XYZ file of C-alpha atoms in Angstrom:
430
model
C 73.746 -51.705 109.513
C 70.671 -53.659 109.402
C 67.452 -51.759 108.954
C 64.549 -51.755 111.772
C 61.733 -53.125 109.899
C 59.174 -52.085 112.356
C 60.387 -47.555 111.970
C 58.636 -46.102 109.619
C 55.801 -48.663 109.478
C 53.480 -48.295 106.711
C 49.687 -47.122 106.949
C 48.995 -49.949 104.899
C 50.287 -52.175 107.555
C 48.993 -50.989 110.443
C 50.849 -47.647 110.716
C 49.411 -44.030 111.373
C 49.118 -42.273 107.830
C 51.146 -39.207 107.722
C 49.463 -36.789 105.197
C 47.283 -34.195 106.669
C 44.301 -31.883 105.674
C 43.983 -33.685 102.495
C 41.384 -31.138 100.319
C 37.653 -32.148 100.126
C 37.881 -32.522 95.612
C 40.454 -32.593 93.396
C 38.910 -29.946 90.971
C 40.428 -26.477 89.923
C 37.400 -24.397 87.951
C 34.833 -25.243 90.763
C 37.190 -24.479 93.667
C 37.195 -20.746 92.244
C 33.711 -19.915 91.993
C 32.831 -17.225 94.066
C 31.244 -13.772 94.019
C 32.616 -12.623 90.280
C 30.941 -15.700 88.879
C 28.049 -15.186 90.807
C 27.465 -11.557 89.546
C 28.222 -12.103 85.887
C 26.404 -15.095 85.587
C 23.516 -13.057 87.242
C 24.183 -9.956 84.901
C 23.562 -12.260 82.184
C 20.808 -13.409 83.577
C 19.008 -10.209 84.425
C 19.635 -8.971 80.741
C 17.348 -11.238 79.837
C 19.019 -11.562 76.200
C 20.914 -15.034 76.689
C 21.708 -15.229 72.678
C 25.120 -13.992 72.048
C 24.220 -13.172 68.176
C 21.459 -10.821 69.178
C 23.785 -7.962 70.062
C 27.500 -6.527 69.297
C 30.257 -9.224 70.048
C 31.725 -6.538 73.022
C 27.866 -6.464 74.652
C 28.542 -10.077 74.798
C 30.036 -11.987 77.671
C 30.617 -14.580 74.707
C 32.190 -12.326 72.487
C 34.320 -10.685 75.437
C 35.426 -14.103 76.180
C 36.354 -15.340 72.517
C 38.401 -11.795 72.630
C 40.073 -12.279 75.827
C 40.652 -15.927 74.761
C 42.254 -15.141 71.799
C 44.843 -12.698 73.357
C 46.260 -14.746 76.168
C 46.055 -17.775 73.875
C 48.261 -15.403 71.062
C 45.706 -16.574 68.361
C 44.134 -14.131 65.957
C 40.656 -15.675 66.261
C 38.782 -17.488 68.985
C 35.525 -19.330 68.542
C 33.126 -20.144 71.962
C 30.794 -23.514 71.424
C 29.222 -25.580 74.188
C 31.671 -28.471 74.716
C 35.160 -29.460 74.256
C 33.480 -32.135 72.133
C 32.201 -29.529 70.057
C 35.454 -27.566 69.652
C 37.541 -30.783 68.504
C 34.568 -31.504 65.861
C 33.935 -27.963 64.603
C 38.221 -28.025 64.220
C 38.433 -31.156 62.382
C 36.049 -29.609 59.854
C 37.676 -26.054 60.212
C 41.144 -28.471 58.823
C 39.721 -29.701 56.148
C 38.991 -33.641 57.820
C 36.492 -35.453 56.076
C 34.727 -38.732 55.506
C 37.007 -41.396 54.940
C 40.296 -39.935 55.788
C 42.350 -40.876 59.011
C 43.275 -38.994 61.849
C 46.766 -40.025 64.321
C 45.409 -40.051 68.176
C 47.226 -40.971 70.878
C 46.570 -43.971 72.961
C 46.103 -41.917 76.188
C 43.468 -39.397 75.714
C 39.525 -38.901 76.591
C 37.509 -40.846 74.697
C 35.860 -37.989 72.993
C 39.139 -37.001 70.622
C 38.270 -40.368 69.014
C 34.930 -39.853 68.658
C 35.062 -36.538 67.497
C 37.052 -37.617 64.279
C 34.338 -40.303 63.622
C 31.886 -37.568 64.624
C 32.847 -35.702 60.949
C 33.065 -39.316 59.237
C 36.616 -39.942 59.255
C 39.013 -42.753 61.468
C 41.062 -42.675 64.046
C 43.957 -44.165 64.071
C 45.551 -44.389 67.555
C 49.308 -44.072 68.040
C 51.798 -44.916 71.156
C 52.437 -42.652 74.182
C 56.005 -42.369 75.089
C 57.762 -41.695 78.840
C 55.657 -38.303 78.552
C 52.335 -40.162 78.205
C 51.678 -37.795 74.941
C 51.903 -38.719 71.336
C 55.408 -40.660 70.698
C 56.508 -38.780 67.101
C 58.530 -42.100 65.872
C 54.832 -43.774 66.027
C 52.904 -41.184 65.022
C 55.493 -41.431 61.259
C 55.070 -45.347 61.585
C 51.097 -44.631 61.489
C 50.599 -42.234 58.658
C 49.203 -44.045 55.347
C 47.710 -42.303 52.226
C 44.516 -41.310 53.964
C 46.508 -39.759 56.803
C 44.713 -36.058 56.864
C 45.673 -35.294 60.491
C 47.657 -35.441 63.495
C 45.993 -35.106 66.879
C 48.068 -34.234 69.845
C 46.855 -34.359 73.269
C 48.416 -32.223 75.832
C 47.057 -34.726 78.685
C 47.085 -33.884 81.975
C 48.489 -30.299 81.137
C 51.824 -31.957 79.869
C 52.890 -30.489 76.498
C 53.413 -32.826 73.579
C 56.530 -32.976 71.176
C 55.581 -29.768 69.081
C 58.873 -29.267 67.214
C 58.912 -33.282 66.223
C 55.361 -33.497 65.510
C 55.355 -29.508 63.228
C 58.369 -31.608 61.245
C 56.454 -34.542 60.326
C 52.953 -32.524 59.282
C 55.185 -30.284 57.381
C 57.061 -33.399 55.551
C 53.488 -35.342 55.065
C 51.773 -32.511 53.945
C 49.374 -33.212 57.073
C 47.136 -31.041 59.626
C 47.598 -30.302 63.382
C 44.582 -29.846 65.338
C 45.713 -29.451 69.029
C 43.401 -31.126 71.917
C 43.977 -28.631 74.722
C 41.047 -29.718 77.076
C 43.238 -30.794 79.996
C 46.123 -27.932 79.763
C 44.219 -24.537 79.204
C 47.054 -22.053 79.785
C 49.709 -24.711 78.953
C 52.862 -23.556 76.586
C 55.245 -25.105 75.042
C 58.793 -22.981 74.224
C 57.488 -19.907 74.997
C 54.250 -20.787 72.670
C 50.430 -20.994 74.505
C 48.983 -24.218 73.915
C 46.532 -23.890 70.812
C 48.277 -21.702 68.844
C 51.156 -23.408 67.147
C 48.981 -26.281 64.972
C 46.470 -25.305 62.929
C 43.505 -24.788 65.885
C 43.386 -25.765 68.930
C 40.617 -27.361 70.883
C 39.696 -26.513 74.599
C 37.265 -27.928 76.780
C 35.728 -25.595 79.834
C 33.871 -28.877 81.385
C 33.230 -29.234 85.508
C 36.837 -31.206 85.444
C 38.929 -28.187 83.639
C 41.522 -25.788 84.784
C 38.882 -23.472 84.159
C 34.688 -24.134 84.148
C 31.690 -23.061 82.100
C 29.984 -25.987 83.871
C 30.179 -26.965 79.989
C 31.735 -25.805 76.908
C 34.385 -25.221 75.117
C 36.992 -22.853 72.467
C 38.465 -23.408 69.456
C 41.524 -21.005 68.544
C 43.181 -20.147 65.109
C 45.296 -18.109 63.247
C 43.755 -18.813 59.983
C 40.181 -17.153 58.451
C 39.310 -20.106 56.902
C 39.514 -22.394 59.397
C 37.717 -19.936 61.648
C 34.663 -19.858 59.332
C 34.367 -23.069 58.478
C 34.389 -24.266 62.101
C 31.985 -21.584 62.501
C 29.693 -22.784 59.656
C 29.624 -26.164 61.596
C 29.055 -24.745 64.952
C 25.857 -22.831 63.715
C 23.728 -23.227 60.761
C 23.145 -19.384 60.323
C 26.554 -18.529 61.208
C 27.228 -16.418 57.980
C 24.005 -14.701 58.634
C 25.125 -14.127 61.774
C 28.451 -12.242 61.150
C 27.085 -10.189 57.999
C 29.631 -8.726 56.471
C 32.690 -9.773 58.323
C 32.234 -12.766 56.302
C 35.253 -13.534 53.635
C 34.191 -16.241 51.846
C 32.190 -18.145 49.359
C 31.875 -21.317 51.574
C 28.637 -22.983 52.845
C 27.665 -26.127 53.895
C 25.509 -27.676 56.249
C 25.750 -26.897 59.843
C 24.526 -27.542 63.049
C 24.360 -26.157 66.724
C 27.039 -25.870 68.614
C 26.881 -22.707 69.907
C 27.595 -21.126 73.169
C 24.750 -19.639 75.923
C 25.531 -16.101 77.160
C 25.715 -17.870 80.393
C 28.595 -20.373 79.769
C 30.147 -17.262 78.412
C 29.958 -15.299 81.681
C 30.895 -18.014 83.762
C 34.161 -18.513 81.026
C 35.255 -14.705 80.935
C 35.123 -14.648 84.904
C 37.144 -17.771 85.276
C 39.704 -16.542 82.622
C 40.719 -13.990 84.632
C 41.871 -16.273 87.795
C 43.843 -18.909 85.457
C 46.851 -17.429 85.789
C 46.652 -17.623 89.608
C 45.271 -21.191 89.270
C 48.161 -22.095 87.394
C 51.198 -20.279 89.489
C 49.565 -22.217 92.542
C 49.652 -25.560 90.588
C 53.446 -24.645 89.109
C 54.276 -23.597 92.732
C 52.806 -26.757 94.379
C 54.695 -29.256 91.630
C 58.163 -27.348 92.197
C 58.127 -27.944 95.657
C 57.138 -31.527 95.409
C 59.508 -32.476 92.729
C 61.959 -30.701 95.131
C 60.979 -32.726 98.027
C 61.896 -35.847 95.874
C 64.685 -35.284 93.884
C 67.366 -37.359 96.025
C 64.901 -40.124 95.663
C 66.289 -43.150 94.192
C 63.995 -45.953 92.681
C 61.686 -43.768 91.025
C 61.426 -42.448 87.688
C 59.724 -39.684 86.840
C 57.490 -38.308 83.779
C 59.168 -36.587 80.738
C 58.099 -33.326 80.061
C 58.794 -31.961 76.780
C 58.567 -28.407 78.242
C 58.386 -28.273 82.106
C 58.388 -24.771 81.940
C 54.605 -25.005 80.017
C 53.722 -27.855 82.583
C 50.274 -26.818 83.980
C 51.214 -28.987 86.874
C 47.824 -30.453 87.457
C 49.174 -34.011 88.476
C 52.703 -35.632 89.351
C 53.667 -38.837 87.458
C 56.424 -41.033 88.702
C 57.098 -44.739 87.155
C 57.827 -48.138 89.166
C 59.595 -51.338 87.303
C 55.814 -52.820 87.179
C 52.203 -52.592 87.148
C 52.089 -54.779 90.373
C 54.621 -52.841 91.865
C 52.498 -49.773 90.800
C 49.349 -50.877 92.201
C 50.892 -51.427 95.462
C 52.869 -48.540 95.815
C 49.190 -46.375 95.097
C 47.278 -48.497 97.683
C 50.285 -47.686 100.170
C 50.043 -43.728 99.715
C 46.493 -44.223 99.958
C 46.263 -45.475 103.117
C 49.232 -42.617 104.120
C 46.274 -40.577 103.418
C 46.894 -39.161 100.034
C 44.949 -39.039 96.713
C 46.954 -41.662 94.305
C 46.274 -43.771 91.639
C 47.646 -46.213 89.016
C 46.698 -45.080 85.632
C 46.061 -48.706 83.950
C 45.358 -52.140 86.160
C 42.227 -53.321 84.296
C 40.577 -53.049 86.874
C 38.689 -49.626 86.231
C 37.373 -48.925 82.665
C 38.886 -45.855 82.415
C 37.861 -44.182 78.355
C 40.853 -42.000 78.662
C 42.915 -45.264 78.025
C 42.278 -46.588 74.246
C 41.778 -50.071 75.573
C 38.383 -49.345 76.889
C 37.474 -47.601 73.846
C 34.942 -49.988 72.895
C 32.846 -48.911 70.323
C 36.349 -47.820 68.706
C 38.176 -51.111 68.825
C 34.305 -53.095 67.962
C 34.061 -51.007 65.307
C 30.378 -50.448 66.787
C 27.642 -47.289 65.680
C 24.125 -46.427 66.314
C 24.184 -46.117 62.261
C 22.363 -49.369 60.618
C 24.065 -49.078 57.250
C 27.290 -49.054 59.585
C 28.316 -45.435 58.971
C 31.306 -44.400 59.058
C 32.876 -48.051 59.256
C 31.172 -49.810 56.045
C 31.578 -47.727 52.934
C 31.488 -49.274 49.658
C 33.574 -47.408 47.901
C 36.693 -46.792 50.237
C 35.690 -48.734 53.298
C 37.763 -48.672 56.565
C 41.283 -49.892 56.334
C 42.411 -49.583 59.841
C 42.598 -52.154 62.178
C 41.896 -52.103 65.991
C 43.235 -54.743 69.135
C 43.243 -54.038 72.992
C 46.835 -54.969 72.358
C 47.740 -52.527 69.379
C 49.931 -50.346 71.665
C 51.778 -52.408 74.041
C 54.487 -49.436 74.730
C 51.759 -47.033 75.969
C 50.254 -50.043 78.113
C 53.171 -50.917 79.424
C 53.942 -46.832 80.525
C 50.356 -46.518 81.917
C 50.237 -49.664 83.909
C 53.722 -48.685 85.389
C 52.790 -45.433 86.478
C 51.483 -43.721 89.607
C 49.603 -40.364 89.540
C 48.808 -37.911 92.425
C 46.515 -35.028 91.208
C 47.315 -31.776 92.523
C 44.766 -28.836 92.785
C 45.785 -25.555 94.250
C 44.109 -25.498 97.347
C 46.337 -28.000 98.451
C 47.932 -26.676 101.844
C 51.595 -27.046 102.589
C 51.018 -29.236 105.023
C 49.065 -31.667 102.622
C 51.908 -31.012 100.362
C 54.512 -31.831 103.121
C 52.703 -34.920 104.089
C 52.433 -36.038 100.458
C 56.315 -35.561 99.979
C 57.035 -37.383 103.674
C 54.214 -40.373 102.118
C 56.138 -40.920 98.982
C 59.709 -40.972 100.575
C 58.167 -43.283 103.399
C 56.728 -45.582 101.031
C 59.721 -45.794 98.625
C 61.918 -46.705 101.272
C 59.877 -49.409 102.905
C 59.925 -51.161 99.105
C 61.949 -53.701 100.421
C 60.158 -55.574 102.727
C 56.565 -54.772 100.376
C 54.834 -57.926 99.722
C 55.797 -59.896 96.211
């Protein structure tokens, strides 16, 4: 049987595109605002009291968040500040991370985990993603040194890391886990929420986010002491604030961080959609994966936990990146929303290779703080080329995000795009 190489003919070549009603943004949070937002942000408002300190934590659409945060997130304390940013630098210090020491990140993340750990003075050191495109635990041992304080994972793109492997080697090295949860708020991982089983967790509530503030962010803990100290950092007056729930003898200098009564009402009414957010995303990924699982020729992600997958993209791998590239032009011309992760050709700072004032060394500093210290100056070494197995994942790979208002005919059409293009591989240009 020879195959007609005119059926099926590919958008890309001329042929009609086959994915319908394709969704106006690819956002969550913002797709959800509606009247609830609208009326607590405007109860804030009309209190005209926008400091959450100036009243009892459950007067406080803050406080009621930090509360309501802390129970679905199965963490004993919660702290609100005004960025994701914030959260991972207030946790650093909550951990103990200070100048000088070096903290494991993984080669695919924003570009703020980096630069939060030089934020407090300290290094990162970035470490290999595996199939899963999260922290590869064999790299993260080959990276520890002496001034390892740290380990970073990044639950990117809602996928959980390697927990168990990466609680073994902190526990063996003595070392802190400070979990970046921006992209998988409501995530798990074995039964476990995201940003409860290191030491904090870090959550961003930016425009992009399962859930939106417009900005900010959470930091969660099981542990006192890293509650206060983060929330020494996050507020200069924070002991004064908190009178005599206060527990210890630290202080130190802070700074502001803090949270507007406004973020916090916008926060609190989002919270209470994510779980419907994130059964829609589950639901939408299921049938998708579903749709392509007598596929042959593709491979797709690894997902330590699928069960805690927030499902807020699919990830499949080709042999190549040029392969890659071409299959993501081809399902964008079917009509769909698809994209290679790494070709060069887009600067993208959630890869480490266009981290540049990381790999330059570079700061607005002009005694070159944190890089040039006389007495233990930076040891660790930076290349565009320092983690070939992560490049060589991300250029190979082809993501379609997935938002839940995503209709099943967009999702049929997306499924029908993906088989159509894998089977026309063959006659593909070289």
């Amino acid at each position: 049987h020879v195959r007609d190489k005119h059926a099926d003919r590919l958008a890309i070549d001329g042929g009609v595109p086959c994915v319908p009603d394709r969704p106006a943004n690819y956002q969550i949070g913002p797709q959800e605002i509606g009247q609830e937002e609208v009326e607590a942000v405007t109860a804030a408002l009309l209190s005209k009291n926008l400091f959450r300190f100036s009243k009892p934590s459950a007067e406080s659409p803050t406080g009621r968040f930090e509360q309501e945060f802390a129970r679905l997130t199965q963490a004993k304390y919660c702290l609100a500040v005004n960025s994701g940013t914030s959260a991972l630098i207030c946790g650093l210090i909550g951990i103990g991370v200070s100048s000088q020491d070096e903290v494991i990140v993984p080669a695919y993340t924003y570009i703020a985990s980096a630069a939060a750990v030089l934020a407090v003075g300290a290094f990162p050191v970035i470490a290999e993603v595996d199939a899963s495109l999260t922290l590869d635990p064999d790299d993260v041992v080959r990276k520890i040194t002496p001034r390892t304080r740290a380990i970073m994972p990044v639950h990117m793109r809602g996928i959980p890391c390697r927990m168990d492997e990466l609680l073994a080697i902190a526990r063996d090295h003595d070392l802190r886990i400070i979990e970046d949860v921006a992209q998988a708020n409501g995530g798990s991982y074995r039964g476990r929420p995201l940003g409860s089983i290191g030491d904090c967790g870090a959550f961003s509530l930016q425009q992009f986010k399962i859930i939106t503030a417009g900005e900010g962010g959470a930091i969660t803990t099981n542990n006192r002491r890293v509650l206060e100290r983060a929330g020494i950092h996050h507020d200069a007056a924070y002991r004064f604030w908190i009178g005599d729930q206060w527990t210890s003898d630290e202080s130190f200098l802070g700074e502001n961080y803090r949270m507007s009564e406004l973020n916090g009402a916008l926060a609190l009414a989002q919270l209470g959609k994510r779980a419907r957010i994130l059964a829609k995303l589950r639901q939408i990924k299921k049938t998708m994966l579903e749709g392509l699982s007598n596929l042959s020729g593709l491979v797709f992600q690894d997902v330590p936990d699928p069960d805690g997958d927030c499902c807020t993209s699919l990830v499949f791998y080709t042999e190549s990146s040029a392969r890659t590239k071409w299959f993501a032009q081809a399902l964008r011309a079917e009509g769909m929303n698809a994209g290679s992760i790494f070709d060069q050709g887009i600067p993208d700072r959630h890869i480490y290779y266009h981290w540049d004032y990381v790999i330059n060394k570079m700061t607005a500093d002009r005694h070159g703080h944190p890089w040039v210290n006389t007495s233990r100056p930076c040891q660790v070494k930076y290349a565009r080329d320092m983690c070939p197995q992560s490049l060589n994942y991300l250029g190979r790979a082809v993501i379609i995000p997935i938002t839940q208002v995503m209709s099943d005919a967009h999702v049929s059409g997306c499924i029908n795009a993906i088989r159509k293009v894998a089977c026309a591989r063959q006659y593909e240009p070289a």
